[in-house]
PDB file of C-alpha atoms in Angstrom:
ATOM      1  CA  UNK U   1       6.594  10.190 -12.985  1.00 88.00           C
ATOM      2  CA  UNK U   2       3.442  12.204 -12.342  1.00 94.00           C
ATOM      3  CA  UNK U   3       1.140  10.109  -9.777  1.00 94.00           C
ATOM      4  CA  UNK U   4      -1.827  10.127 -12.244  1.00 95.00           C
ATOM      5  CA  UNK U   5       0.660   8.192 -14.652  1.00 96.00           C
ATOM      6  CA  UNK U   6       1.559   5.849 -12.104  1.00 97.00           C
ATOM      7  CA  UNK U   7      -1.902   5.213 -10.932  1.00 97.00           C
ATOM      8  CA  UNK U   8      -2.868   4.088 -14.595  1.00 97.00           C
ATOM      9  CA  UNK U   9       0.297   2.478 -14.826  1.00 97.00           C
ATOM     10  CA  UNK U  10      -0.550  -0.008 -11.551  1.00 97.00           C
ATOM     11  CA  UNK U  11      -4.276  -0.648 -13.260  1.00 97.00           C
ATOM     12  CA  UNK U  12      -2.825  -2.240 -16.131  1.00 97.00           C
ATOM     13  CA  UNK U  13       0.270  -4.195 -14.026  1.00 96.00           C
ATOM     14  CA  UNK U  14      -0.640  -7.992 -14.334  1.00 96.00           C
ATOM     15  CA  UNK U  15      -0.769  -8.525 -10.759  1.00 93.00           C
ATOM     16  CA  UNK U  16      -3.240  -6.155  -9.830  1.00 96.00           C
ATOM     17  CA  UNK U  17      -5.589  -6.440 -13.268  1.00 95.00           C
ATOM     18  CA  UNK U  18      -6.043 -10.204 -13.188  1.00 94.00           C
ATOM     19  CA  UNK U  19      -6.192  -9.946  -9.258  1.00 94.00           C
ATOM     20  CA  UNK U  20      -9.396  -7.479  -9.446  1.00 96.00           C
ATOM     21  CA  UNK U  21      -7.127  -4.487  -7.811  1.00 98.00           C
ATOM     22  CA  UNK U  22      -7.796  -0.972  -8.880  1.00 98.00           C
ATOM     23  CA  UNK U  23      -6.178   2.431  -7.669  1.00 98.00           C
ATOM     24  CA  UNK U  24      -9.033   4.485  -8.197  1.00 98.00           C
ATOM     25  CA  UNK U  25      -7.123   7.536  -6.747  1.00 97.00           C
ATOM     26  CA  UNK U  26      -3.068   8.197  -5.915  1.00 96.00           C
ATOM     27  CA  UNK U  27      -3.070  11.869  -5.294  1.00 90.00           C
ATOM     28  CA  UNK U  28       0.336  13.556  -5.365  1.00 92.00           C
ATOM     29  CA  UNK U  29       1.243  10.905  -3.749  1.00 97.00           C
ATOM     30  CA  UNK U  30       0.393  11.829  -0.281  1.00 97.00           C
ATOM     31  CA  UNK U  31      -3.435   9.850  -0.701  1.00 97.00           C
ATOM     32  CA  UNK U  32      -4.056   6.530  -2.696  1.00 98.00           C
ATOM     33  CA  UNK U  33      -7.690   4.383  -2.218  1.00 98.00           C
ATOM     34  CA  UNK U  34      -7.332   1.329  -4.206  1.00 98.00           C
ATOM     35  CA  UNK U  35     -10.707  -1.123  -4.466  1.00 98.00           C
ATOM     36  CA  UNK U  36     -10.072  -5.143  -4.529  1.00 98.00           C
ATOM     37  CA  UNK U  37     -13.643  -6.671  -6.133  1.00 97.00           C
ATOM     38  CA  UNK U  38     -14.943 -10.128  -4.900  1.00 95.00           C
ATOM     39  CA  UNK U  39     -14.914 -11.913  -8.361  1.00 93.00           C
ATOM     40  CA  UNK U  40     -14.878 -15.487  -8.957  1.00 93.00           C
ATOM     41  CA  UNK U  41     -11.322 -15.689  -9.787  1.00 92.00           C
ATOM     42  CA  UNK U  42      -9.761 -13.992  -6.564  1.00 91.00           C
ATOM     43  CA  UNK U  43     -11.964 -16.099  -3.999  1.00 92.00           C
ATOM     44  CA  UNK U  44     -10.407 -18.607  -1.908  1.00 92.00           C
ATOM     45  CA  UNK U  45     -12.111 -22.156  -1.233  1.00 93.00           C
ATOM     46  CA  UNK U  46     -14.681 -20.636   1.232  1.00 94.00           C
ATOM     47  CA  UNK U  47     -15.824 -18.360  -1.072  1.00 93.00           C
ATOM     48  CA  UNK U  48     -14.285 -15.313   0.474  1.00 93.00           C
ATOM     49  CA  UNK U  49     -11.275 -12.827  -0.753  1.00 93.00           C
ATOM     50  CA  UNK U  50      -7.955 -14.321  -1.067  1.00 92.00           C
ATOM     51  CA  UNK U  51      -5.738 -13.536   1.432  1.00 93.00           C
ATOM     52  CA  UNK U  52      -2.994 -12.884  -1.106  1.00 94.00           C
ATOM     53  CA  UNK U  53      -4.876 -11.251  -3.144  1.00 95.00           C
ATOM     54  CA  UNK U  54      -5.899  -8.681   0.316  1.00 96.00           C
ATOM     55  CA  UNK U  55      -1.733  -8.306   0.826  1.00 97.00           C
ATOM     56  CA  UNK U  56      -1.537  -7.776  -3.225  1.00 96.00           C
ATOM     57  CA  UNK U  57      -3.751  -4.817  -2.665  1.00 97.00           C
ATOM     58  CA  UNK U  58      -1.808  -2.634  -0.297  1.00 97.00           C
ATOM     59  CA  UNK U  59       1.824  -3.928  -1.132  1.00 95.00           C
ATOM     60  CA  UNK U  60       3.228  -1.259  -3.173  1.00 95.00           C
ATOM     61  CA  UNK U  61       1.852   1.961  -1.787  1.00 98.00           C
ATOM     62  CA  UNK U  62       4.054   3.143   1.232  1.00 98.00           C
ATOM     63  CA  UNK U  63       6.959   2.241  -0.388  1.00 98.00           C
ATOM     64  CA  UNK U  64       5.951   4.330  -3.515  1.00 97.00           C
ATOM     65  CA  UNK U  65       4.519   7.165  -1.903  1.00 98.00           C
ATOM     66  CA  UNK U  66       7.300   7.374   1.003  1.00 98.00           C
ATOM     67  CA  UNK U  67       9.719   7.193  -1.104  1.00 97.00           C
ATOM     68  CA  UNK U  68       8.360   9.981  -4.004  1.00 97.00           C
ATOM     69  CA  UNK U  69       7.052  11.875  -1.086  1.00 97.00           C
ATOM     70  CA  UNK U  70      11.065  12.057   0.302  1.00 97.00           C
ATOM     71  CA  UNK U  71      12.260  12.666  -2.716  1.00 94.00           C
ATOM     72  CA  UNK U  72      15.815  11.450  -4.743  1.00 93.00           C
ATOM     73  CA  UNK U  73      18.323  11.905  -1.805  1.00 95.00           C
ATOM     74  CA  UNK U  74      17.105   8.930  -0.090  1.00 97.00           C
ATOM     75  CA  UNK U  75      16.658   5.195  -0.201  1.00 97.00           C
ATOM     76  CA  UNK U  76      13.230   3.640   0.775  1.00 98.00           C
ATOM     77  CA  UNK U  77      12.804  -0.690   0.485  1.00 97.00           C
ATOM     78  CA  UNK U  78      10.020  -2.596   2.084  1.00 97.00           C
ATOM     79  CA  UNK U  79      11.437  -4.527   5.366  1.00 97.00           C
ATOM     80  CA  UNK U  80       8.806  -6.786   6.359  1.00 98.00           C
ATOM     81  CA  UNK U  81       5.067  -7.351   5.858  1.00 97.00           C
ATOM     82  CA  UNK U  82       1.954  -9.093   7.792  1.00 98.00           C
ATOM     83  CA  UNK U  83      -1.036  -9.312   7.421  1.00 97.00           C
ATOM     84  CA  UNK U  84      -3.927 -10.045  10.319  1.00 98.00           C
ATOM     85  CA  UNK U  85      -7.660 -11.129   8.997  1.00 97.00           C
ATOM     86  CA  UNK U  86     -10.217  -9.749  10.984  1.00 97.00           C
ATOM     87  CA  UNK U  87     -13.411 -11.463   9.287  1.00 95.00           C
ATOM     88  CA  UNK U  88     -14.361 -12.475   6.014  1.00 93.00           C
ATOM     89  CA  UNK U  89     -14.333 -10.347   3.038  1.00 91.00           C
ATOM     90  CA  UNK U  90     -17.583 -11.020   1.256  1.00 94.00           C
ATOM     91  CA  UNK U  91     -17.687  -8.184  -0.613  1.00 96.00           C
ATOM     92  CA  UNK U  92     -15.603  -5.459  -2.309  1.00 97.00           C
ATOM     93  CA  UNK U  93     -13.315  -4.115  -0.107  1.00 98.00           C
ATOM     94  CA  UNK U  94     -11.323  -0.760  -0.021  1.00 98.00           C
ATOM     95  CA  UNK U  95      -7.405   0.775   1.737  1.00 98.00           C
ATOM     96  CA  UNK U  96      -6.579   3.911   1.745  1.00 98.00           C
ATOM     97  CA  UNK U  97      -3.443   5.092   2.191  1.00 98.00           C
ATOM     98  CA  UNK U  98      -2.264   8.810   3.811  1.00 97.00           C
ATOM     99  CA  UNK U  99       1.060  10.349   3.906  1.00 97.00           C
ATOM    100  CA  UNK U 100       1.353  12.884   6.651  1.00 96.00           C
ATOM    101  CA  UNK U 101       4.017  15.900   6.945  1.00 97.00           C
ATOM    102  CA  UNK U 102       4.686  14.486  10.387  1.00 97.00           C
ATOM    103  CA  UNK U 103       5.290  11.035   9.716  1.00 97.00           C
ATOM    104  CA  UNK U 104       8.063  12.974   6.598  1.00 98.00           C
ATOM    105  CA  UNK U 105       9.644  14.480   9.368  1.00 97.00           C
ATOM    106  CA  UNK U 106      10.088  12.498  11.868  1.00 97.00           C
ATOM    107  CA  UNK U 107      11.748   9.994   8.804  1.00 98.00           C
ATOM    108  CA  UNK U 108      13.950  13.137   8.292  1.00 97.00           C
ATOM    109  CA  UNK U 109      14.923  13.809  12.136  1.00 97.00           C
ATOM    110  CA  UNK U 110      15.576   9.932  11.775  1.00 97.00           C
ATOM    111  CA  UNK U 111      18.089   9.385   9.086  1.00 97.00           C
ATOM    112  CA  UNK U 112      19.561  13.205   9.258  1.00 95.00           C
ATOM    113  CA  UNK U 113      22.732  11.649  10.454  1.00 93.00           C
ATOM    114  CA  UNK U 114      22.821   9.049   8.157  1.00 92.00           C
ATOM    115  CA  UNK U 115      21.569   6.321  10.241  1.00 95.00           C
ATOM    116  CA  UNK U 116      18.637   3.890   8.806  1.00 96.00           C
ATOM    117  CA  UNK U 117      14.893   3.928   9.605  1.00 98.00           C
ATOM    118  CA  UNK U 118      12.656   1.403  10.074  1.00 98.00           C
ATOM    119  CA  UNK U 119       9.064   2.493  10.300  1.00 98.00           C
ATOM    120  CA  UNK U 120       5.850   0.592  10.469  1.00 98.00           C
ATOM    121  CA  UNK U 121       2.684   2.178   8.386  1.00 98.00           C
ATOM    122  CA  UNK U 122      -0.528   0.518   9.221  1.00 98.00           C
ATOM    123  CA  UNK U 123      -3.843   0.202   6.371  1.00 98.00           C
ATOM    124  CA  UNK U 124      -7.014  -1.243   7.320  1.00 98.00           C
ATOM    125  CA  UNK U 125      -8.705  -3.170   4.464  1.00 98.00           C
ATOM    126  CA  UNK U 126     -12.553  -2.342   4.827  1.00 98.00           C
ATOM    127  CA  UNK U 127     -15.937  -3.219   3.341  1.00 96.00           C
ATOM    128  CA  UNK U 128     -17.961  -0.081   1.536  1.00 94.00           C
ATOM    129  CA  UNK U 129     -19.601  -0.283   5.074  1.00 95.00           C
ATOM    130  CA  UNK U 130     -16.472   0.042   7.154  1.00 96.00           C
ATOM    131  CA  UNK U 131     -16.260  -3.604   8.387  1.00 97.00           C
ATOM    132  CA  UNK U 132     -12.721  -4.230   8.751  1.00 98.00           C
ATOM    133  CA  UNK U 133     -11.556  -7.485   7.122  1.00 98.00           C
ATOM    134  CA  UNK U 134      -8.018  -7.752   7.250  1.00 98.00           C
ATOM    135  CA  UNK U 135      -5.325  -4.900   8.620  1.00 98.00           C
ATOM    136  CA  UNK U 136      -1.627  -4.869   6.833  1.00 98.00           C
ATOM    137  CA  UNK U 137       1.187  -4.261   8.550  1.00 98.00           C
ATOM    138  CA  UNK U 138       4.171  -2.960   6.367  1.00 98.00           C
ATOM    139  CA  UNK U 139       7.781  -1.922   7.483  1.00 98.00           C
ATOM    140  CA  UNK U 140      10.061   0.121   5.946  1.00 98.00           C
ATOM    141  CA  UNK U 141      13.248   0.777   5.945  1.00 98.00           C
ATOM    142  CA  UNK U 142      14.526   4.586   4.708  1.00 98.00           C
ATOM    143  CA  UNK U 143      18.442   6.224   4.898  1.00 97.00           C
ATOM    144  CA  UNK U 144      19.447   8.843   3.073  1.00 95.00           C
ATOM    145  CA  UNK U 145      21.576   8.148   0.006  1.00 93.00           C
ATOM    146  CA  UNK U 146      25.389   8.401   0.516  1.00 84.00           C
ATOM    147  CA  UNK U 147      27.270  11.109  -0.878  1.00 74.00           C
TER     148      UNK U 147
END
């Protein structure tokens, strides 16, 4: 599937339309910005974005683009996840995500033998300023498929 069909794909998933999530670019699949918007349905009690709703936003991407990125001879799953707030989100907020050649290749070197990887990608969620809010914390876990 061609990233541009994926991107419109994600806009209309349930999760990230009635959350206020939209991938406004996935490029190749190497660069992906998504926006979360401070609505009244994705505030928490305080009045500030929803923590879940600030995980919901970067979930999917370095799986996705790590594993399209790699290509069909290997296996890509989300390990673990956290999440760390840094201050309040009381605005729209933004995370991009980059896929370097480097990080591909040292995933490669890794699991050349067959042996599993488990890498940690980090994605700062930030106001239109720059303020950081929150900063995700995903591991994954990559081996190349077994003949």
């Amino acid at each position: 599937m061609k990233a541009k069909a994926l991107r419109r794909i994600l806009n209309l998933w349930p999760p990230f339309l009635f959350a206020g999530i939209h991938v406004e670019t996935l490029d190749d699949y190497r660069h992906a910005r998504v926006k979360l918007k401070l609505a009244w349905y994705n505030r928490n009690y305080v009045r500030v974005h929803f923590g879940g709703s600030l995980f919901s936003m970067t979930d999917p991407f370095w799986m996705i683009m790590v594993l399209k990125c790699l290509g069909d001879d290997y296996v890509v799953w989300d390990q673990a996840g956290e999440i760390r707030f840094v201050s309040p989100g009381r605005e729209d907020v933004f995370a991009e995500f980059h896929v370097d050649d480097a990080v591909l290749d040292e995933i490669r070197a890794a699991t050349a033998g067959g042996e599993k990887c488990l890498r940690w990608f980090e994605t700062e969620v930030r106001t239109a300023s720059g303020e950081v809010v929150a900063v995700v914390r995903k591991q994954l876990y990559v081996r190349r498929k077994r003949r």
